[in-house]
Amino acid sequence: MPNTRDRWNSQVGFLFAAVGSAIGLGNIWRFSYMCHDNGGGAFLVPYFVALLAAGIPLMLLEYGFGHSRAGSAPLSFAKVGQKSEVLGWFMPVMVMFVIMLYYSVVIAWCLNYLVFSFDLSWGADTESFFYNNFLKLSEGPGQLGDVRLPILLSSLVVWFIIWIICFKKVSHGIERACKIFMPTLFLLTAVLVIWGLQLDGATEGLRYYLRPDWSRLKEWKVWNDAFGQMFFSLSLGFGIMIAYASYLPKRANIVGNAYLTSVINCGYSFFAGFAVFSVLGYMAQVSGVPIKDVVAGGPGLAFVVYPRAISLLPAFNSLFGVLFFLILVIAGISSGISIIEALGSAIQDKFSINRFRVITLLCVTGFLGSLLFCLQGGLYWLDILDHYSNNYGLVAAGFLECLIVGWAVKTHLLRKHINDSSTLKINRIWDFSIKVITPLILGSFLVGALYHEFAERYEGYAIKYLVIGAGWLLFLLAAAVFISRLPWRAGSLKREHSSRGGKLLT
Ligand code: PFF
């Protein structure tokens, strides 16, 4: 039977799509506060170590694995064995039903703020505006409160855009969209950075951003955050890169593409940090407060501190705000579409359901699920679920991925496959990282996270809410086990197995 799998139109198209998935809210919203929270410039050291020790090796693994097996994550892992298939499902299911549900709502906030930028509706007290007027935040996770209509409506818009892009085949929908989104994103970010650097006090902001506080490197949390951020940022352990690589042609230049994706993504985070911190430096100067006191963590940075800084700018405030939030919206949507593709292609591979139906179903369920985060208590649940998915879900997925591919699949054969398709080559050090180094690091983070979990309650939330958060992840794991037991559509596993020398690798 012929292999009917869709293909990217070009290598550049693939690269834009992969970079589009990697560059997201995390690069601007998450990276800058992680950096600030963990000793400013000192954070760049563990971040760089994380790139070399886990980011690049795993990116090579996911590309090579998806390419050699010509399948979505479940299909690729099913070719190793039925037990491994569970991991293939767990990754996209967890990302879709945890991360993507709140991620889409954060994009929806950005859409609202884009509109607010026109008349700087957030006023002088941006903190009270965000928490009291916009979110109308309740007292705690137990009080879900009412639906916030503006958030719900913009979330509907977000899901609609995602649906429009995804229901067409990849080369028509995602590839075309990312070819427009990515250059636009780079251009807008460059404008914002150059603009930011002209402001008084920008150098002070950058000094704060880049000056390393080496003493922080002794802290376990700093390293854990760096690895967590690396995973989230490169969309590793999501099953996305496996699915994207499955649409590559035979000569795919996997090594070059893996290096490029990782470097462009991390370079972008670093670069976008200039836009964030130069403006914070300006704000510190104008308000006469030291920079360390003006910066807030978490969502506060993009929705409280940055709007305040935008209002203080000497000219063109609205334009600056529109640019900033537009960047966030574009970055967010190009990441969101990738998870719909990862799970959509998985369902198509296994059950042979028509693409239009699968994507529509996922977008409708996604929208309904994201309603939780449109409620007044949604932010607490975002915080709890983000904690479990990033500290356990993604890290455990990366850990198991290394163990399965490192030990059940012969890494030297996968390496050969990767090298055969690439101009640049990788050597045995990669095998060693996948088999030993990366899983050791990830395993120790898992143990450390568990230790901390029991030592102190996360953010002081009542146990019952934490149990619900962790329980939801376990439920999704059970769902992954269940789906992996269902039969594959006739012949799909076998047919695609032989499509690109997959047999070689088991
Ligand atoms: N790599 C994205 C980021 O850094 O923002 C994270 C992401 C989230 C990717 C959700 C895909 C996704 F569906």
Coordinates of C-alpha atoms and ligand atoms in Angstrom, one line a residue:
M1 CA 0.0 0.0 0.0
P2 CA 1.4 3.4 -0.8
N3 CA 2.5 5.7 2.0
T4 CA 0.0 8.5 2.0
R5 CA 1.5 10.5 4.8
D6 CA 1.5 14.2 4.2
R7 CA 4.8 16.0 3.6
W8 CA 6.2 19.5 4.3
N9 CA 6.5 21.4 1.0
S10 CA 10.1 22.4 2.0
Q11 CA 12.7 22.1 4.6
V12 CA 12.3 25.8 5.5
G13 CA 8.5 25.2 5.9
F14 CA 9.3 22.4 8.4
L15 CA 11.9 24.6 10.2
F16 CA 9.4 27.5 10.5
A17 CA 6.8 25.2 11.9
A18 CA 9.1 23.6 14.4
V19 CA 10.5 26.9 15.5
G20 CA 6.9 28.2 15.6
S21 CA 6.1 25.4 18.1
A22 CA 9.1 26.1 20.2
I23 CA 8.8 29.9 20.3
G24 CA 5.8 30.6 22.3
L25 CA 4.5 32.5 25.3
G26 CA 7.1 30.6 27.2
N27 CA 10.0 32.5 25.5
I28 CA 8.7 35.9 26.5
W29 CA 6.3 35.4 29.4
R30 CA 8.0 32.5 31.1
F31 CA 11.7 32.9 30.3
S32 CA 12.0 36.5 31.5
Y33 CA 10.4 35.8 34.8
M34 CA 12.4 32.6 35.3
C35 CA 15.5 34.5 34.5
H36 CA 14.6 37.3 36.9
D37 CA 13.5 34.8 39.6
N38 CA 16.7 32.8 39.4
G39 CA 19.5 35.4 39.7
G40 CA 19.2 37.3 36.5
G41 CA 22.2 36.6 34.2
A42 CA 23.3 33.7 36.3
F43 CA 20.3 31.8 35.1
L44 CA 21.8 31.7 31.6
V45 CA 24.5 29.2 32.8
P46 CA 22.2 26.4 33.9
Y47 CA 20.0 27.3 30.9
F48 CA 22.9 26.7 28.5
V49 CA 23.9 23.5 30.3
A50 CA 20.3 22.4 30.0
L51 CA 20.4 23.1 26.2
L52 CA 23.6 20.9 25.8
A53 CA 22.7 18.2 28.3
A54 CA 19.0 17.7 27.5
G55 CA 17.7 20.1 24.9
I56 CA 19.7 19.2 21.9
P57 CA 20.1 15.5 22.6
L58 CA 16.4 15.1 23.0
M59 CA 15.6 17.2 20.0
L60 CA 17.8 14.9 17.9
L61 CA 16.0 11.9 19.5
E62 CA 12.5 13.2 18.7
Y63 CA 13.3 14.2 15.2
G64 CA 15.2 11.0 14.5
F65 CA 12.6 8.8 16.0
G66 CA 9.6 10.5 14.3
H67 CA 11.4 10.5 11.0
S68 CA 12.6 6.9 11.1
R69 CA 9.2 5.6 12.1
A70 CA 7.2 8.0 9.9
G71 CA 4.6 8.3 12.6
S72 CA 3.0 10.4 15.3
A73 CA 4.3 9.8 18.9
P74 CA 2.0 6.8 19.6
L75 CA 2.6 5.2 16.2
S76 CA 6.4 5.6 16.6
F77 CA 6.4 4.2 20.1
A78 CA 3.9 1.4 19.1
K79 CA 6.6 0.2 16.8
V80 CA 8.8 -0.4 19.8
G81 CA 6.1 -2.2 21.7
Q82 CA 2.6 -1.9 23.1
K83 CA 3.9 -0.8 26.6
S84 CA 5.9 2.0 25.0
E85 CA 2.8 3.1 23.1
V86 CA 1.4 4.3 26.4
L87 CA 4.1 7.0 26.6
G88 CA 3.3 7.9 22.9
W89 CA -0.2 8.7 24.0
F90 CA 0.5 10.2 27.4
M91 CA 2.7 13.0 25.9
P92 CA 0.2 14.7 23.5
V93 CA -2.8 13.9 25.7
M94 CA -1.3 15.5 28.8
V95 CA -0.2 18.6 26.8
M96 CA -3.6 18.9 25.2
F97 CA -5.6 18.4 28.3
V98 CA -3.5 20.3 30.7
I99 CA -1.0 22.7 29.1
M100 CA -3.0 23.7 26.0
L101 CA -6.2 24.4 28.0
Y102 CA -4.7 27.1 30.1
Y103 CA -2.2 28.2 27.4
S104 CA -5.1 29.1 25.0
V105 CA -6.6 31.2 27.8
V106 CA -3.4 33.1 28.3
I107 CA -3.3 33.8 24.6
A108 CA -6.9 35.0 25.1
W109 CA -5.7 37.4 27.8
C110 CA -3.1 38.7 25.4
L111 CA -5.8 39.3 22.8
N112 CA -7.8 41.3 25.4
Y113 CA -4.7 43.3 26.3
L114 CA -3.9 43.9 22.7
V115 CA -7.3 45.7 22.5
F116 CA -6.7 47.5 25.9
S117 CA -3.4 48.8 24.5
F118 CA -5.3 51.2 22.1
D119 CA -6.4 53.4 25.0
L120 CA -4.2 52.0 27.8
S121 CA -7.4 50.9 29.5
W122 CA -5.4 49.4 32.4
G123 CA -4.9 52.8 33.9
A124 CA -2.4 53.7 36.6
D125 CA -2.9 50.7 38.9
T126 CA -2.2 47.9 36.5
E127 CA -2.1 45.3 39.3
S128 CA -5.6 46.0 40.5
F129 CA -6.8 46.2 36.9
F130 CA -5.4 42.8 36.1
Y131 CA -6.5 40.9 39.2
N132 CA -9.7 42.8 40.2
N133 CA -11.2 44.2 37.0
F134 CA -10.0 41.9 34.4
L135 CA -9.8 38.4 36.0
K136 CA -12.0 39.4 39.0
L137 CA -9.9 36.8 40.8
S138 CA -11.6 34.8 43.5
E139 CA -10.3 34.0 47.0
G140 CA -8.9 30.6 46.1
P141 CA -9.1 27.5 43.9
G142 CA -12.2 26.4 45.9
Q143 CA -14.1 29.4 44.6
L144 CA -14.5 29.0 40.9
G145 CA -16.8 32.0 40.6
D146 CA -18.4 33.1 37.3
V147 CA -17.2 32.9 33.8
R148 CA -15.4 36.1 32.6
L149 CA -17.2 36.9 29.4
P150 CA -14.4 38.9 27.7
I151 CA -11.9 36.0 28.4
L152 CA -14.4 33.4 27.2
L153 CA -15.1 35.3 23.9
S154 CA -11.5 35.8 23.1
S155 CA -10.7 32.2 24.0
L156 CA -13.4 31.3 21.4
V157 CA -11.6 33.4 18.9
V158 CA -8.2 31.7 19.7
W159 CA -9.7 28.2 19.2
F160 CA -11.4 29.3 16.0
I161 CA -8.1 30.6 14.5
I162 CA -6.3 27.4 15.6
W163 CA -9.1 25.3 14.0
I164 CA -8.9 27.3 10.7
I165 CA -5.2 26.7 10.5
C166 CA -5.2 23.1 11.5
F167 CA -8.0 21.4 9.7
K168 CA -6.2 21.6 6.3
K169 CA -3.4 19.3 5.7
V170 CA -0.1 20.3 7.3
S171 CA 1.6 21.6 4.1
H172 CA -1.4 23.8 3.5
G173 CA -2.4 24.9 7.0
I174 CA 0.4 24.9 9.5
E175 CA 3.2 25.3 7.1
R176 CA 1.7 28.3 5.3
A177 CA 0.7 29.9 8.6
C178 CA 4.1 29.5 10.1
K179 CA 5.8 30.9 7.0
I180 CA 3.9 34.1 7.6
F181 CA 3.9 34.1 11.4
M182 CA 7.6 33.5 12.1
P183 CA 9.2 36.2 9.9
T184 CA 6.5 38.6 11.2
L185 CA 7.3 37.6 14.8
F186 CA 11.1 38.1 14.3
L187 CA 10.5 41.5 12.7
L188 CA 8.2 42.8 15.3
T189 CA 10.5 41.6 18.1
A190 CA 13.4 43.3 16.5
V191 CA 11.4 46.6 16.4
L192 CA 10.5 46.2 20.0
V193 CA 14.1 45.5 21.1
I194 CA 15.6 48.4 19.1
W195 CA 12.9 50.7 20.5
G196 CA 13.4 49.4 24.0
L197 CA 17.2 49.9 23.8
Q198 CA 16.8 53.6 23.0
L199 CA 15.0 54.3 26.3
D200 CA 16.7 56.0 29.3
G201 CA 17.7 53.4 31.9
A202 CA 17.7 50.6 29.4
T203 CA 21.3 49.8 30.2
E204 CA 20.5 49.5 33.9
G205 CA 17.7 47.0 33.0
L206 CA 20.1 45.0 30.8
R207 CA 22.8 45.0 33.5
Y208 CA 20.2 43.5 35.8
Y209 CA 19.2 41.0 33.2
L210 CA 22.7 39.8 32.4
R211 CA 24.8 40.3 35.5
P212 CA 25.4 36.9 36.9
D213 CA 24.7 36.3 40.6
W214 CA 26.9 33.2 40.9
S215 CA 25.8 32.4 44.4
R216 CA 22.4 31.3 43.1
L217 CA 24.0 28.5 41.1
K218 CA 24.2 26.5 44.3
E219 CA 20.5 26.3 44.5
W220 CA 18.7 23.1 43.3
K221 CA 15.7 25.2 42.3
V222 CA 17.6 27.3 39.8
W223 CA 18.8 24.2 37.9
N224 CA 15.4 22.6 38.1
D225 CA 13.8 25.7 36.7
A226 CA 16.4 25.9 33.9
F227 CA 15.7 22.3 32.8
G228 CA 12.0 22.7 33.1
Q229 CA 12.0 25.8 31.1
M230 CA 14.2 24.2 28.4
F231 CA 11.7 21.4 28.0
F232 CA 8.7 23.6 27.9
S233 CA 10.4 26.0 25.5
L234 CA 11.6 23.5 23.0
S235 CA 8.3 21.7 23.2
L236 CA 10.1 18.5 24.2
G237 CA 8.3 15.6 25.7
F238 CA 5.1 16.9 24.1
G239 CA 5.1 14.4 21.1
I240 CA 5.1 17.4 18.8
M241 CA 8.6 17.2 17.3
I242 CA 8.1 13.5 16.7
A243 CA 4.9 14.2 14.7
Y244 CA 6.5 17.1 12.8
A245 CA 9.5 15.1 11.9
S246 CA 7.3 12.3 10.5
Y247 CA 6.3 14.7 7.7
L248 CA 9.9 15.2 6.5
P249 CA 11.2 13.7 3.3
K250 CA 13.9 11.1 3.3
R251 CA 16.9 13.5 3.2
A252 CA 15.8 15.6 6.0
N253 CA 19.0 17.1 7.5
I254 CA 17.9 16.1 10.9
V255 CA 21.1 17.1 12.7
G256 CA 21.2 20.6 11.2
N257 CA 17.5 21.1 11.8
A258 CA 17.7 20.0 15.4
Y259 CA 20.6 22.4 16.1
L260 CA 18.9 25.2 14.3
T261 CA 15.6 24.8 16.0
S262 CA 17.2 24.7 19.5
V263 CA 19.6 27.6 18.9
I264 CA 17.0 29.8 17.2
N265 CA 14.5 29.2 20.0
C266 CA 17.0 29.9 22.9
G267 CA 18.5 32.8 21.0
Y268 CA 15.0 34.2 20.6
S269 CA 14.3 33.9 24.4
F270 CA 17.6 35.7 25.1
F271 CA 16.8 38.4 22.5
A272 CA 13.3 39.0 23.7
G273 CA 14.6 39.4 27.2
F274 CA 16.3 42.6 25.9
A275 CA 12.9 44.0 25.0
V276 CA 11.5 43.1 28.4
F277 CA 14.4 44.3 30.6
S278 CA 15.2 47.5 28.7
V279 CA 11.7 48.7 29.3
L280 CA 11.8 47.6 33.0
G281 CA 15.1 49.5 33.3
Y282 CA 13.3 52.6 31.9
M283 CA 10.4 52.1 34.3
A284 CA 12.7 51.8 37.3
Q285 CA 14.4 55.0 36.3
V286 CA 11.2 57.0 35.8
S287 CA 9.6 55.8 39.0
G288 CA 12.9 56.0 41.0
V289 CA 12.5 52.5 42.3
P290 CA 15.4 49.9 42.1
I291 CA 14.8 47.5 39.3
K292 CA 14.6 44.5 41.6
D293 CA 11.5 46.0 43.2
V294 CA 9.6 46.8 40.0
V295 CA 9.7 43.3 38.6
A296 CA 7.0 40.8 39.4
G297 CA 7.0 37.0 38.9
G298 CA 4.6 34.9 37.0
P299 CA 1.8 36.3 34.8
G300 CA 2.4 39.6 36.7
L301 CA 5.3 40.4 34.4
A302 CA 3.4 40.5 31.2
F303 CA 0.1 41.7 32.5
V304 CA 1.0 44.0 35.4
V305 CA 4.5 45.3 35.1
Y306 CA 4.8 45.6 31.4
P307 CA 1.5 47.5 30.9
R308 CA 2.6 49.9 33.7
A309 CA 5.9 50.4 31.8
I310 CA 4.0 50.9 28.6
S311 CA 1.9 53.6 30.1
L312 CA 5.0 55.4 31.3
L313 CA 6.7 55.5 27.9
P314 CA 7.4 58.9 26.6
A315 CA 5.6 58.4 23.2
F316 CA 3.7 56.0 21.1
N317 CA 2.6 54.0 24.1
S318 CA -0.3 52.3 22.4
L319 CA 1.7 51.2 19.5
F320 CA 4.3 49.7 21.8
G321 CA 1.5 47.8 23.7
V322 CA -0.1 46.6 20.5
L323 CA 3.3 45.3 19.2
F324 CA 4.1 43.5 22.5
F325 CA 0.7 41.8 22.8
L326 CA 0.6 41.0 19.1
I327 CA 4.0 39.3 19.4
L328 CA 2.6 37.2 22.3
V329 CA -0.6 36.3 20.3
I330 CA 1.4 35.2 17.2
A331 CA 3.9 33.2 19.3
G332 CA 1.2 31.6 21.3
I333 CA -0.9 30.5 18.3
S334 CA 2.0 29.1 16.4
S335 CA 2.7 26.9 19.4
G336 CA -0.9 26.0 20.1
I337 CA -1.4 24.6 16.6
S338 CA 1.5 22.2 17.0
I339 CA -0.1 20.3 19.9
I340 CA -3.4 20.0 18.0
E341 CA -1.3 18.5 15.2
A342 CA 0.5 16.2 17.6
L343 CA -2.7 14.7 19.0
G344 CA -4.7 15.0 15.8
S345 CA -2.1 13.1 13.8
A346 CA -2.0 10.5 16.6
I347 CA -5.7 9.9 16.4
Q348 CA -5.7 9.8 12.6
D349 CA -2.8 7.3 12.6
K350 CA -4.6 5.0 15.1
F351 CA -8.2 5.2 14.2
S352 CA -8.1 6.4 10.6
I353 CA -10.7 9.1 11.2
N354 CA -11.0 11.9 8.7
R355 CA -8.7 14.9 9.5
F356 CA -11.4 17.5 9.5
R357 CA -13.5 15.6 12.1
V358 CA -10.5 15.0 14.4
I359 CA -9.4 18.6 14.4
T360 CA -12.9 19.9 14.9
L361 CA -13.4 17.5 17.8
L362 CA -10.1 18.5 19.4
C363 CA -10.8 22.2 19.0
V364 CA -14.3 22.0 20.4
T365 CA -13.2 19.9 23.4
G366 CA -10.2 22.2 23.9
F367 CA -12.5 25.2 24.0
L368 CA -14.8 23.5 26.4
G369 CA -11.9 22.4 28.7
S370 CA -10.4 25.9 28.7
L371 CA -13.6 27.2 30.2
L372 CA -12.2 26.3 33.6
F373 CA -9.5 28.9 33.1
C374 CA -12.1 31.5 32.0
L375 CA -13.6 31.4 35.5
Q376 CA -12.7 33.8 38.3
G377 CA -10.8 31.1 40.1
G378 CA -9.0 29.9 36.9
L379 CA -5.7 31.4 37.7
Y380 CA -5.2 29.2 40.7
W381 CA -5.9 26.1 38.7
L382 CA -3.5 27.3 36.0
D383 CA -0.8 27.6 38.7
I384 CA -1.5 24.1 40.2
L385 CA -1.8 22.3 36.9
D386 CA 1.2 24.0 35.4
H387 CA 3.2 22.9 38.4
Y388 CA 2.4 19.2 37.9
S389 CA 2.6 19.1 34.2
N390 CA 6.0 20.9 34.0
N391 CA 7.7 19.4 37.1
Y392 CA 6.4 15.9 36.6
G393 CA 4.6 15.3 33.4
L394 CA 7.1 16.7 30.9
V395 CA 10.2 15.6 32.9
A396 CA 8.9 12.1 33.3
A397 CA 8.0 11.9 29.6
G398 CA 11.6 13.0 28.7
F399 CA 13.0 10.5 31.1
L400 CA 11.0 7.6 29.8
E401 CA 11.7 8.6 26.2
C402 CA 15.4 8.4 26.9
L403 CA 15.0 5.0 28.6
I404 CA 12.9 3.5 25.8
V405 CA 14.8 4.9 22.9
G406 CA 18.2 4.5 24.7
W407 CA 17.7 0.9 25.8
A408 CA 14.9 -0.8 24.0
V409 CA 15.8 0.7 20.6
K410 CA 19.4 0.4 19.5
T411 CA 20.7 4.0 19.7
H412 CA 23.5 3.3 17.2
L413 CA 20.9 2.4 14.6
L414 CA 18.9 5.5 15.3
R415 CA 22.1 7.5 15.1
K416 CA 22.9 5.9 11.8
H417 CA 19.5 6.8 10.5
I418 CA 19.9 10.4 11.7
N419 CA 23.4 10.6 10.1
D420 CA 22.3 9.1 6.8
S421 CA 19.7 11.8 6.4
S422 CA 22.0 14.6 7.4
T423 CA 25.0 16.6 6.2
L424 CA 26.2 17.3 9.7
K425 CA 26.9 14.1 11.8
I426 CA 26.6 13.2 15.4
N427 CA 28.9 10.7 17.2
R428 CA 28.7 8.3 20.1
I429 CA 28.5 11.0 22.7
W430 CA 24.9 11.4 21.7
D431 CA 24.2 7.7 22.4
F432 CA 25.8 8.1 25.8
S433 CA 23.7 11.2 26.6
I434 CA 20.5 9.5 25.7
K435 CA 21.3 6.3 27.5
V436 CA 22.9 7.8 30.6
I437 CA 23.5 11.5 31.1
T438 CA 20.0 12.9 30.2
P439 CA 18.0 10.3 32.0
L440 CA 20.2 10.6 35.1
I441 CA 19.7 14.4 35.2
L442 CA 16.0 14.1 34.5
G443 CA 15.6 11.3 37.0
S444 CA 17.3 13.3 39.7
F445 CA 14.9 16.2 39.0
L446 CA 12.0 13.9 39.4
V447 CA 13.2 12.6 42.7
G448 CA 14.0 16.1 43.9
A449 CA 10.6 17.4 42.8
L450 CA 8.9 14.6 44.7
Y451 CA 11.0 15.3 47.8
H452 CA 10.0 19.0 47.7
E453 CA 6.4 18.0 47.1
F454 CA 6.2 16.2 50.4
A455 CA 8.4 18.6 52.3
E456 CA 6.3 21.6 51.6
R457 CA 2.8 22.1 50.1
Y458 CA 3.1 23.8 46.7
E459 CA 2.3 27.5 47.2
G460 CA 0.5 26.6 50.4
Y461 CA -2.6 25.3 48.6
A462 CA -4.9 23.0 50.5
I463 CA -4.0 19.4 50.0
K464 CA -7.3 18.6 48.4
Y465 CA -6.6 20.9 45.5
L466 CA -3.1 19.6 45.0
V467 CA -4.5 16.0 45.0
I468 CA -7.1 17.1 42.3
G469 CA -4.3 18.6 40.2
A470 CA -2.0 15.5 40.5
G471 CA -5.0 13.2 40.1
W472 CA -5.9 14.8 36.8
L473 CA -2.5 13.9 35.5
L474 CA -2.9 10.4 36.7
F475 CA -6.3 10.2 35.1
L476 CA -4.8 11.2 31.8
L477 CA -2.1 8.5 32.3
A478 CA -4.9 6.0 32.7
A479 CA -6.6 7.3 29.6
A480 CA -3.3 6.9 27.7
V481 CA -3.1 3.3 28.9
F482 CA -6.7 2.7 27.8
I483 CA -6.2 4.1 24.3
S484 CA -3.0 2.2 23.8
R485 CA -4.9 -1.0 24.3
L486 CA -7.4 -0.3 21.5
P487 CA -6.6 -2.0 18.2
W488 CA -4.9 -0.1 15.4
R489 CA -6.8 0.5 12.2
A490 CA -6.3 -2.4 9.9
G491 CA -2.7 -2.6 8.7
S492 CA -1.7 0.9 9.7
L493 CA 1.0 -0.2 12.1
K494 CA 2.6 -2.6 9.7
R495 CA 2.3 -0.5 6.6
E496 CA 3.9 2.6 8.1
H497 CA 6.4 0.5 9.9
S498 CA 8.1 -0.5 6.7
S499 CA 7.8 3.0 5.2
R500 CA 11.2 4.2 6.2
G501 CA 13.2 1.3 7.3
G502 CA 11.4 1.3 10.7
K503 CA 12.1 -2.4 11.1
L504 CA 15.8 -1.7 11.3
L505 CA 15.3 0.0 14.6
T506 CA 13.4 -2.3 16.9
Ligands
PFF1 N1 7.2 25.9 23.4 C1 6.0 26.6 23.9 C2 6.4 27.8 24.6 O1 7.6 28.0 25.0 O2 5.6 28.7 24.9 C3 5.2 25.8 24.8 C4 4.0 25.1 24.2 C5 2.9 25.1 24.9 C6 4.0 24.5 22.9 C7 1.7 24.6 24.4 C8 2.9 23.9 22.4 C9 1.8 23.9 23.2 F1 0.7 23.4 22.7

